[in-house]
Tab-separated table of C-alpha atoms in Angstrom:
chain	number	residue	atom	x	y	z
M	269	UNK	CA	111.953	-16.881	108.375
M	270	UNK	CA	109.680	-19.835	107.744
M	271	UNK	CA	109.793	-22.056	104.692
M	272	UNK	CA	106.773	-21.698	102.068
M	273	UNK	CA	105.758	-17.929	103.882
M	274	UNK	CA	105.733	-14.755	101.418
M	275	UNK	CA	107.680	-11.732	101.179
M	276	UNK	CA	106.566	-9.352	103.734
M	277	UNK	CA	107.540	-6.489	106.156
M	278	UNK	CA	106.231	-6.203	109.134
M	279	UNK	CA	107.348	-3.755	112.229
M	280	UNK	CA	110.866	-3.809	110.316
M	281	UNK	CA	111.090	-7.259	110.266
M	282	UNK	CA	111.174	-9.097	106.206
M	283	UNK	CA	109.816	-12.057	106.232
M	284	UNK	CA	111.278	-14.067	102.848
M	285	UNK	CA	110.210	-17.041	100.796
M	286	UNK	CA	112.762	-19.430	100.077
M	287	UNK	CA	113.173	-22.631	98.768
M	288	UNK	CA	115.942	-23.971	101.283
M	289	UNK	CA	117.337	-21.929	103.864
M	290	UNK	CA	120.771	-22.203	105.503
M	291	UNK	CA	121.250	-21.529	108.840
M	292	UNK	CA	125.089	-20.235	109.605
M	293	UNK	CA	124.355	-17.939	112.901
M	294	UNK	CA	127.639	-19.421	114.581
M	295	UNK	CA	127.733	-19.413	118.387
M	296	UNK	CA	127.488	-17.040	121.543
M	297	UNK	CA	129.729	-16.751	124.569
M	298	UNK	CA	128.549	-18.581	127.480
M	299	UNK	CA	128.573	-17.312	130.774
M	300	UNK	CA	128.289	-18.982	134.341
M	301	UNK	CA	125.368	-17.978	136.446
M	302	UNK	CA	127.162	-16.657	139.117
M	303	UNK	CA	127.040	-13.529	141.911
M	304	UNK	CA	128.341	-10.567	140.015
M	305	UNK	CA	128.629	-11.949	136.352
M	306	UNK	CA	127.495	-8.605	135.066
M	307	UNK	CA	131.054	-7.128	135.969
M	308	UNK	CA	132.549	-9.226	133.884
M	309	UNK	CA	133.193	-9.363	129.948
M	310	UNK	CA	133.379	-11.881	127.404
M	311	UNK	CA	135.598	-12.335	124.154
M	312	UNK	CA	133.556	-9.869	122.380
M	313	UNK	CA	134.993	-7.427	124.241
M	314	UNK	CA	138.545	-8.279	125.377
M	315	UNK	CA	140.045	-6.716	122.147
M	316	UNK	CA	138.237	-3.069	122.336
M	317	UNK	CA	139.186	-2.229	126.401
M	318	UNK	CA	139.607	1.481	126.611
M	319	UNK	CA	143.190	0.868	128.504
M	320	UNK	CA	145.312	-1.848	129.037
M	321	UNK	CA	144.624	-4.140	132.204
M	322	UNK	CA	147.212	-4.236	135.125
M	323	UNK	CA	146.217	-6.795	136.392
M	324	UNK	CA	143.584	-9.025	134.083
M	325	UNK	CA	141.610	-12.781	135.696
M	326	UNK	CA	140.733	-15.169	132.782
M	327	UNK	CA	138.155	-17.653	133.663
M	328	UNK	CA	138.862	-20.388	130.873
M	329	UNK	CA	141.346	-22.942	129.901
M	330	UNK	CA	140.355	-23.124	126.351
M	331	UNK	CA	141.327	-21.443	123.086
M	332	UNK	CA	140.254	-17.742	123.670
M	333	UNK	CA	141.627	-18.029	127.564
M	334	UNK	CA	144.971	-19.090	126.271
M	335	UNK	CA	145.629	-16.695	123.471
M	336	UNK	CA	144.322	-13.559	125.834
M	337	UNK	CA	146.066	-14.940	128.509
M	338	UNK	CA	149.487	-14.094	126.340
M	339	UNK	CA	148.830	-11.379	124.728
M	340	UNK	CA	148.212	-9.196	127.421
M	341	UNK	CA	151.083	-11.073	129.656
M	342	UNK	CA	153.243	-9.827	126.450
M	343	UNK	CA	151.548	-6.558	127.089
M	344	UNK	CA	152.691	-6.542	130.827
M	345	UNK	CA	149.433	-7.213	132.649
M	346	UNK	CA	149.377	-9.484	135.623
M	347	UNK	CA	147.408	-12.569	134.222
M	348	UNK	CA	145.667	-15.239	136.195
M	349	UNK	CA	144.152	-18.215	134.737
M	350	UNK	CA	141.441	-20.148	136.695
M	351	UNK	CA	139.763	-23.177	134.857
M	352	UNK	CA	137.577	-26.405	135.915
M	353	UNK	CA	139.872	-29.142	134.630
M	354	UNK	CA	143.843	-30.008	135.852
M	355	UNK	CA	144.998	-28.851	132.497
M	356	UNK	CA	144.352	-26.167	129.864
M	357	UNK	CA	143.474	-27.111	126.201
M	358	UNK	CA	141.439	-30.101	127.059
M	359	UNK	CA	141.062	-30.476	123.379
M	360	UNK	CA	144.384	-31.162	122.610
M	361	UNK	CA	147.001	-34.624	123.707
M	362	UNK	CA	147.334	-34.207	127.363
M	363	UNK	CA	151.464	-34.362	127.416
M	364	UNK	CA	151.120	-31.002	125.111
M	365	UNK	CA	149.010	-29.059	126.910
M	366	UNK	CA	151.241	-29.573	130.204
M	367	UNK	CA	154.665	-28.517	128.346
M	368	UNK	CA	152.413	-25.572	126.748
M	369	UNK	CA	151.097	-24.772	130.496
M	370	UNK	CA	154.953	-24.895	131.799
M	371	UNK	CA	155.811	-22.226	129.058
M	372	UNK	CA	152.743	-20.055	130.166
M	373	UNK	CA	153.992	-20.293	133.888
M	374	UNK	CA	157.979	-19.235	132.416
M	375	UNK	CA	156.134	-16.171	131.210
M	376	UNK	CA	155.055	-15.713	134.138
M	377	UNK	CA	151.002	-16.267	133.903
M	378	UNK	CA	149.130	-17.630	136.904
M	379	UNK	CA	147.739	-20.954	136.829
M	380	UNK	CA	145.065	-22.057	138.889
M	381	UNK	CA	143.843	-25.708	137.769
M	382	UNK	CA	140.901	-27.025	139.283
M	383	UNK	CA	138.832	-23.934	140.500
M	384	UNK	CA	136.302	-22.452	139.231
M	385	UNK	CA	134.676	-18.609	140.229
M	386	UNK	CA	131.836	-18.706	142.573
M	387	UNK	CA	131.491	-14.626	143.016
M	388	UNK	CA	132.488	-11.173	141.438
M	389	UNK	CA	132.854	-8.131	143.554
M	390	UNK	CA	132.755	-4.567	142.202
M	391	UNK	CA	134.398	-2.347	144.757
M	392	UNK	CA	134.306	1.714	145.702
M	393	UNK	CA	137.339	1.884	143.818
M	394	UNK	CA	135.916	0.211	141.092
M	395	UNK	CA	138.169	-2.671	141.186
M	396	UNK	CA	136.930	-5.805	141.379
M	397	UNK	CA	137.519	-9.149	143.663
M	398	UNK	CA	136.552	-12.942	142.423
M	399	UNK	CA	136.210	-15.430	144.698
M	400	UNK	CA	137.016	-19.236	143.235
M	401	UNK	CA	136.677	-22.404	144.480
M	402	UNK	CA	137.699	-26.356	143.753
M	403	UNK	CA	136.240	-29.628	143.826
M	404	UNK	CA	137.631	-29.543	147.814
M	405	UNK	CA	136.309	-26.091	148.951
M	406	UNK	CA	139.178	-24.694	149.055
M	407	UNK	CA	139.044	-20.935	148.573
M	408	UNK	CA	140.972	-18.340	146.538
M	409	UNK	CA	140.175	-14.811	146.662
M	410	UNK	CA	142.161	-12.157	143.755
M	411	UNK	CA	141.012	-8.529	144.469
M	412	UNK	CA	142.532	-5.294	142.248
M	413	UNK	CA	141.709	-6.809	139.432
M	414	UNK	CA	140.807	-4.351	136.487
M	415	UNK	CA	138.784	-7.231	134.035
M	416	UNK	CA	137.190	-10.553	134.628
M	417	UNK	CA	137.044	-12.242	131.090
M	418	UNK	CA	135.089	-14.917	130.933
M	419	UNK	CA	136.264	-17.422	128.493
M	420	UNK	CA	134.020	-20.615	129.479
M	421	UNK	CA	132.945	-21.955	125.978
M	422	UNK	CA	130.327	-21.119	123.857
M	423	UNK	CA	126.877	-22.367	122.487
M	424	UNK	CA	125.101	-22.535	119.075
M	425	UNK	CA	122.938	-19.261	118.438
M	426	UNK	CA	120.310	-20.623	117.715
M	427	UNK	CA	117.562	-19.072	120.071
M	428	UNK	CA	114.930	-16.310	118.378
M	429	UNK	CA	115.416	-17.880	115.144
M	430	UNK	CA	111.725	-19.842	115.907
M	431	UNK	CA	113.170	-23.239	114.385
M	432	UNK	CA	110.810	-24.774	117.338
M	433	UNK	CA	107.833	-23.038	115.677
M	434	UNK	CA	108.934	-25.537	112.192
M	435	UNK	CA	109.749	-28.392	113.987
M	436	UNK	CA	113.535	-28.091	113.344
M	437	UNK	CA	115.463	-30.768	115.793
M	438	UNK	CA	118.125	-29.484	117.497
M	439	UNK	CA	121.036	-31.394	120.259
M	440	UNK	CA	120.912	-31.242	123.801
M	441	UNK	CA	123.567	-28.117	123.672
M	442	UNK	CA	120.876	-26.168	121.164
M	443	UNK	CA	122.606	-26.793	117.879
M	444	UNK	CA	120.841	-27.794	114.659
M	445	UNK	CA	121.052	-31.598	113.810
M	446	UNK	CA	122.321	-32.553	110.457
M	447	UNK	CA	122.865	-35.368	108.549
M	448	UNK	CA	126.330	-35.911	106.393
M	449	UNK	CA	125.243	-33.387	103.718
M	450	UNK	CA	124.397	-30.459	106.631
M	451	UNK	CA	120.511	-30.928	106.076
M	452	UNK	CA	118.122	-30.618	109.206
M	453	UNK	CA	115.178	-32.868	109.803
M	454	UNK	CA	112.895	-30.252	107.494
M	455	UNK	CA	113.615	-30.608	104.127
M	456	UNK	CA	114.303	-26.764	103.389
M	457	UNK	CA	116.405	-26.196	106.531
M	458	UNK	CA	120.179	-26.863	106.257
M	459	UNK	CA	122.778	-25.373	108.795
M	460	UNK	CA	126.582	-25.241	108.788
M	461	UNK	CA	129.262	-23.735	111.109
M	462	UNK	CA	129.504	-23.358	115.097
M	463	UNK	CA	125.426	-23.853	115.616
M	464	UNK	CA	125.637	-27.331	114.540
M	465	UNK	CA	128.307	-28.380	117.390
M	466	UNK	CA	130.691	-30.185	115.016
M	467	UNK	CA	134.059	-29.123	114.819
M	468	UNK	CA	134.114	-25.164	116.160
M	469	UNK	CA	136.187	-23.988	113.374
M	470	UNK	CA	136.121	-21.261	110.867
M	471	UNK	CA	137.826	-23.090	108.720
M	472	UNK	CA	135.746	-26.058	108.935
M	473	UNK	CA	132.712	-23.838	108.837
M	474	UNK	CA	134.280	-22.359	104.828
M	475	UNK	CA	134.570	-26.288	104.226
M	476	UNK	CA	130.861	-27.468	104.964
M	477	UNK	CA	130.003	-24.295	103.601
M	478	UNK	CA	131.638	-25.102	100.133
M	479	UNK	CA	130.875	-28.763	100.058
M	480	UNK	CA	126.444	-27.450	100.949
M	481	UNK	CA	126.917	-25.736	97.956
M	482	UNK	CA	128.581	-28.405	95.447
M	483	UNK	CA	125.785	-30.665	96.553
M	484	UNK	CA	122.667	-28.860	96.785
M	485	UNK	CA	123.562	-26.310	93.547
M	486	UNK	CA	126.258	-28.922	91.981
M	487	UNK	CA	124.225	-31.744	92.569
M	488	UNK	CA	127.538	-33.536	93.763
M	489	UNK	CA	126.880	-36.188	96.188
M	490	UNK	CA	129.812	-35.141	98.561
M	491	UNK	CA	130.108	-34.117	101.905
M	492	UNK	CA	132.886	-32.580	104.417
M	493	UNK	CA	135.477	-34.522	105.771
M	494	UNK	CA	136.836	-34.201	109.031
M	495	UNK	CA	139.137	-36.849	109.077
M	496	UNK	CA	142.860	-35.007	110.204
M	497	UNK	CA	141.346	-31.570	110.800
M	498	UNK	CA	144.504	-29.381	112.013
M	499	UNK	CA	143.834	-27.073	114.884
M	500	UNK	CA	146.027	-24.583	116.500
M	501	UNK	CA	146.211	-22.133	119.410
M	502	UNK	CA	147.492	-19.072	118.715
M	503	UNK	CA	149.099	-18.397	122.005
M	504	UNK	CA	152.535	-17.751	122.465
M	505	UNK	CA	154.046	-20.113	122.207
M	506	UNK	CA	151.369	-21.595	119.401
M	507	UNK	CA	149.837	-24.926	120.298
M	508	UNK	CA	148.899	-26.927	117.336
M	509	UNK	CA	147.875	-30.496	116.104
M	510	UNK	CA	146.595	-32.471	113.328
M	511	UNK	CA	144.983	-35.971	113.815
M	512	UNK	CA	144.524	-38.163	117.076
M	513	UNK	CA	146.735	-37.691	120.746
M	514	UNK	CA	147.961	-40.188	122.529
M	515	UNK	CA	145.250	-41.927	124.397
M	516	UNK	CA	142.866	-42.008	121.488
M	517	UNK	CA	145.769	-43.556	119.165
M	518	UNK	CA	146.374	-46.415	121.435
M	519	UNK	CA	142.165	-46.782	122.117
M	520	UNK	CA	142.033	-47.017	118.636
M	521	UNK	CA	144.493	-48.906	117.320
M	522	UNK	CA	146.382	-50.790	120.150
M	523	UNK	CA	149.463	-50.981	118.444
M	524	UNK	CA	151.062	-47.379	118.575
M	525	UNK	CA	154.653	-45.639	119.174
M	526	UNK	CA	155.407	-42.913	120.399
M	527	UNK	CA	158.100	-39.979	119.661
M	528	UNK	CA	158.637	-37.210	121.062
M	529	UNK	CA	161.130	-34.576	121.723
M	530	UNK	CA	161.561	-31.011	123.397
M	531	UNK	CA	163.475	-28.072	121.004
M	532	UNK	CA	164.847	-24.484	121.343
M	533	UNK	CA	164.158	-22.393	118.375
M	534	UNK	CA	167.890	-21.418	116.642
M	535	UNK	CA	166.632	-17.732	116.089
M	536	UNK	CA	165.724	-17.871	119.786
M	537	UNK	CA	168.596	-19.530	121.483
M	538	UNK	CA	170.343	-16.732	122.934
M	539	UNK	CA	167.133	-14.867	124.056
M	540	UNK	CA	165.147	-17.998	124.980
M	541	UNK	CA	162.204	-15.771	124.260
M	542	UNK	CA	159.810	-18.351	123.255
M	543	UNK	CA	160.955	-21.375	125.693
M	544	UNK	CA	161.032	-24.976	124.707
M	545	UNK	CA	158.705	-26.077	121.854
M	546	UNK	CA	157.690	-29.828	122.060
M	547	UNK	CA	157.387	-31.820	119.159
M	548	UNK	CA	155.134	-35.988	119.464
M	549	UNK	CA	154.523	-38.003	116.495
M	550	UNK	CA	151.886	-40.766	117.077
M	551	UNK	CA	152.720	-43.477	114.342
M	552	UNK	CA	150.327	-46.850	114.251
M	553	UNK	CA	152.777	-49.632	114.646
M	554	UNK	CA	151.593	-52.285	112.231
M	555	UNK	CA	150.984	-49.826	109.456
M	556	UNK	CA	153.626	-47.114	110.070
M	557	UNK	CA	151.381	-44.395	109.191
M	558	UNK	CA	151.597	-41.187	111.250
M	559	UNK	CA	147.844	-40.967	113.229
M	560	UNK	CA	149.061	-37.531	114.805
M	561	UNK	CA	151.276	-34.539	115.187
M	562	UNK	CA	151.260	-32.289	118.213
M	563	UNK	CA	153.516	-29.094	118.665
M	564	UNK	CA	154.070	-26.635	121.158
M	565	UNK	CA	156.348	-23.536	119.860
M	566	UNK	CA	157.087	-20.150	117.737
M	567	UNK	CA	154.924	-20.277	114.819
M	568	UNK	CA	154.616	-23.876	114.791
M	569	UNK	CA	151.117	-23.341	113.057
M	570	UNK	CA	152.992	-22.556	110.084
M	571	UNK	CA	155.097	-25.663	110.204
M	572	UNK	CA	151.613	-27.595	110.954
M	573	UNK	CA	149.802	-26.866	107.605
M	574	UNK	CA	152.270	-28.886	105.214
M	575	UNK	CA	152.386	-31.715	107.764
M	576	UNK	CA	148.603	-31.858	108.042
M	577	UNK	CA	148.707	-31.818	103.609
M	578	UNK	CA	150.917	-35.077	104.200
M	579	UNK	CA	148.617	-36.810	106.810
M	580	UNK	CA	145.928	-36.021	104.520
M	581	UNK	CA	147.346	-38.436	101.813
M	582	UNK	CA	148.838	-40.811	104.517
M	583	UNK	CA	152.219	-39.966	105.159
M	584	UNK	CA	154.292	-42.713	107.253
M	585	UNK	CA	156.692	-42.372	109.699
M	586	UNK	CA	159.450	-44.699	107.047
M	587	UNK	CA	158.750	-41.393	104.952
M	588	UNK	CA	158.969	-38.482	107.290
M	589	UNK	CA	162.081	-40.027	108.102
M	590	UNK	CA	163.195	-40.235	104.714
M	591	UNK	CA	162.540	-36.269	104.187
M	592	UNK	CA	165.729	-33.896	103.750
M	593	UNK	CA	164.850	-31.470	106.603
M	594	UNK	CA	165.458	-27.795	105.864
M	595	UNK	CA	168.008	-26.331	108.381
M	596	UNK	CA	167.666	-24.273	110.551
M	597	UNK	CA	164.963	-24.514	110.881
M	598	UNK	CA	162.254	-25.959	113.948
M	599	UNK	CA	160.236	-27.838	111.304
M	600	UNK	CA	163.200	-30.115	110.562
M	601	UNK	CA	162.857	-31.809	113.942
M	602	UNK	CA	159.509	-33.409	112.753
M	603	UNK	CA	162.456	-35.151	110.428
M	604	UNK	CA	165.157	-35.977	112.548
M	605	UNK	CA	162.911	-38.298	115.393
M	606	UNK	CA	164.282	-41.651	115.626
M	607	UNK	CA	164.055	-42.890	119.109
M	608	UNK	CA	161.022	-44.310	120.314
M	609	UNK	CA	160.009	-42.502	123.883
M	610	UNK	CA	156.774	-44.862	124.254
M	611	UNK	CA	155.484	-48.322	122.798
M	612	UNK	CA	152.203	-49.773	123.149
M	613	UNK	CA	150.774	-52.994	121.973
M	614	UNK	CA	147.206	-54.671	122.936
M	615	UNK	CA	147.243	-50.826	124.494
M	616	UNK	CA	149.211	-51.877	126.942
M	617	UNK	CA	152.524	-49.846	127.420
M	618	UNK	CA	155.704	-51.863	127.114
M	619	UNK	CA	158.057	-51.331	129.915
M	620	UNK	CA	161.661	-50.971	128.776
């Protein structure tokens, strides 16, 4: 489609006039160029297998590699996990991610940090054997493996849609640059979602999508705001935060404690089904308000959406203390943290 062309069809193809056109095409999997990648499948394709794995490799240590990773571990497959960095969820506060990656080993999925697949292998049996490799050399071969997902990130889908032809600007990862409103560089071209490489959500995607709308049709001068965006991982157990970790709170702000704590579910005590859920609250010193809220645990993405409400409109930690926690419950521990495990000031850790 090209802005000020008319309404035509040519060899199936429509080709529409429109005043403004938005631009919402998402993103596409990625895939590493490596020997063999055409025996493997991406996320697109991990839900609609014509049998369930035995044994299943997951090249990823984001999102979609985690929540695969358990359910088919739930499902009884033999899981491995191979990704580039030393921890999963690289997105997400560092001391998190490890207590999540402990639970995935109690389940009993392979971890293998650091190494990344060099070669895929289809053999008579029509198994197949990857090859990885890390930063060192170092070698590690898996062979009877059944499916090779490759969960290695994604990229906006923008290509075929000729926005070079109109002189649309995009990033160096392909995605469509926009201003605070979600407007391109051309006047009629706006673009929203996953192909503008801002925050990968779908929820974030309904948000600029709504706030496009009120401005260009509403003529209200607002725009999205990503300030406190909550994001979770629906693994098991569920990953989830809302706000800043750790290292960016005390980059920041300087001034920043620390409290965290590690939980067993009531409902799951006797079974110890789900493991330990973590719980950190990042609180800015000289202001007491809370700057973040990481969990790891059953349905903590549940527990996450009122807390995020709260950070929204500035909660402090004087208040969250203040709150009657509901019991039993595992969202009452947000309620109950008192003792400070780290303090920083000048961002500089104090030693106790």
């Amino acid at each position: 489609m090209y802005p000020g062309q008319k309404h035509s069809r040519n060899r199936g193809y429509a080709c529409v006039q429109a005043k403004n056109i938005l631009i919402a095409t998402g993103g596409r999997a990625l895939v590493p160029p490596i020997e063999g990648k055409e025996h493997t499948i991406i996320s697109d394709q991990i839900l609609d297998l014509p049998k369930k794995p035995s044994k299943l490799v997951i090249v990823g240590g984001g999102y979609i590699a985690a929540e695969q990773a358990c359910i088919y571990r739930n499902f009884g497959a033999d899981v491995h996990m191979f990704f580039r960095g030393k921890h999963m969820l690289a997105g997400f506060d560092p001391e998190a991610a490890k207590h999540a990656e402990g639970q995935f080993k109690h389940k009993g999925i392979n971890l293998n940090p650091d190494f990344s697949p060099v070669k895929v292998v289809k053999e008579s049996d029509g198994k197949l054997t990857m090859t990885a490799k890390n930063n060192d050399d170092k070698e590690v071969t898996v062979d009877g493996i059944d499916y090779i997902l490759m969960a290695t990130g994604r990229k906006p889908a923008t290509q075929g849609l000729g926005l070079d032809k109109i002189g649309v600007e995009l990033d160096e990862k392909g995605g469509v640059k926009v201003d605070d409103f979600s407007h391109s560089n051309v006047d009629s071209i706006w673009a929203i979602g996953d192909v503008t490489n801002r925050i990968p959500l779908t929820p974030v995607a309904r948000m600029e999508g709504t706030y496009f709308a009120q401005h260009l049709f509403g003529g209200l001068d607002i725009k999205p705001d990503y300030a406190n965006v909550a994001s979770v991982v629906f693994s098991s157990p569920q990953v989830a935060q809302v706000g800043v970790n750790e290292d960016k709170a005390v980059e920041q702000y300087g001034d920043v404690d620390v409290f965290t704590s590690t939980f067993s579910a009531l409902k799951d005590s006797l079974t110890d089904n789900e493991g330990k859920g973590f719980i950190k609250v990042v609180v800015d010193a000289k202001s007491d308000r809370v700057l973040g809220i990481h969990l790891v645990g059953p349905e903590v993405s549940e527990i996450l959406q009122g807390f995020a409400a709260a950070m929204k409109a500035g909660i402090t930690k004087t208040q969250l203390n203040e709150t009657v926690g509901i019991h039993p419950t595992s969202a009452e521990e947000l309620t109950t943290l008192r003792s400070v495990t780290r303090k920083y000031r000048n961002k500089e850790q104090l030693k106790d």
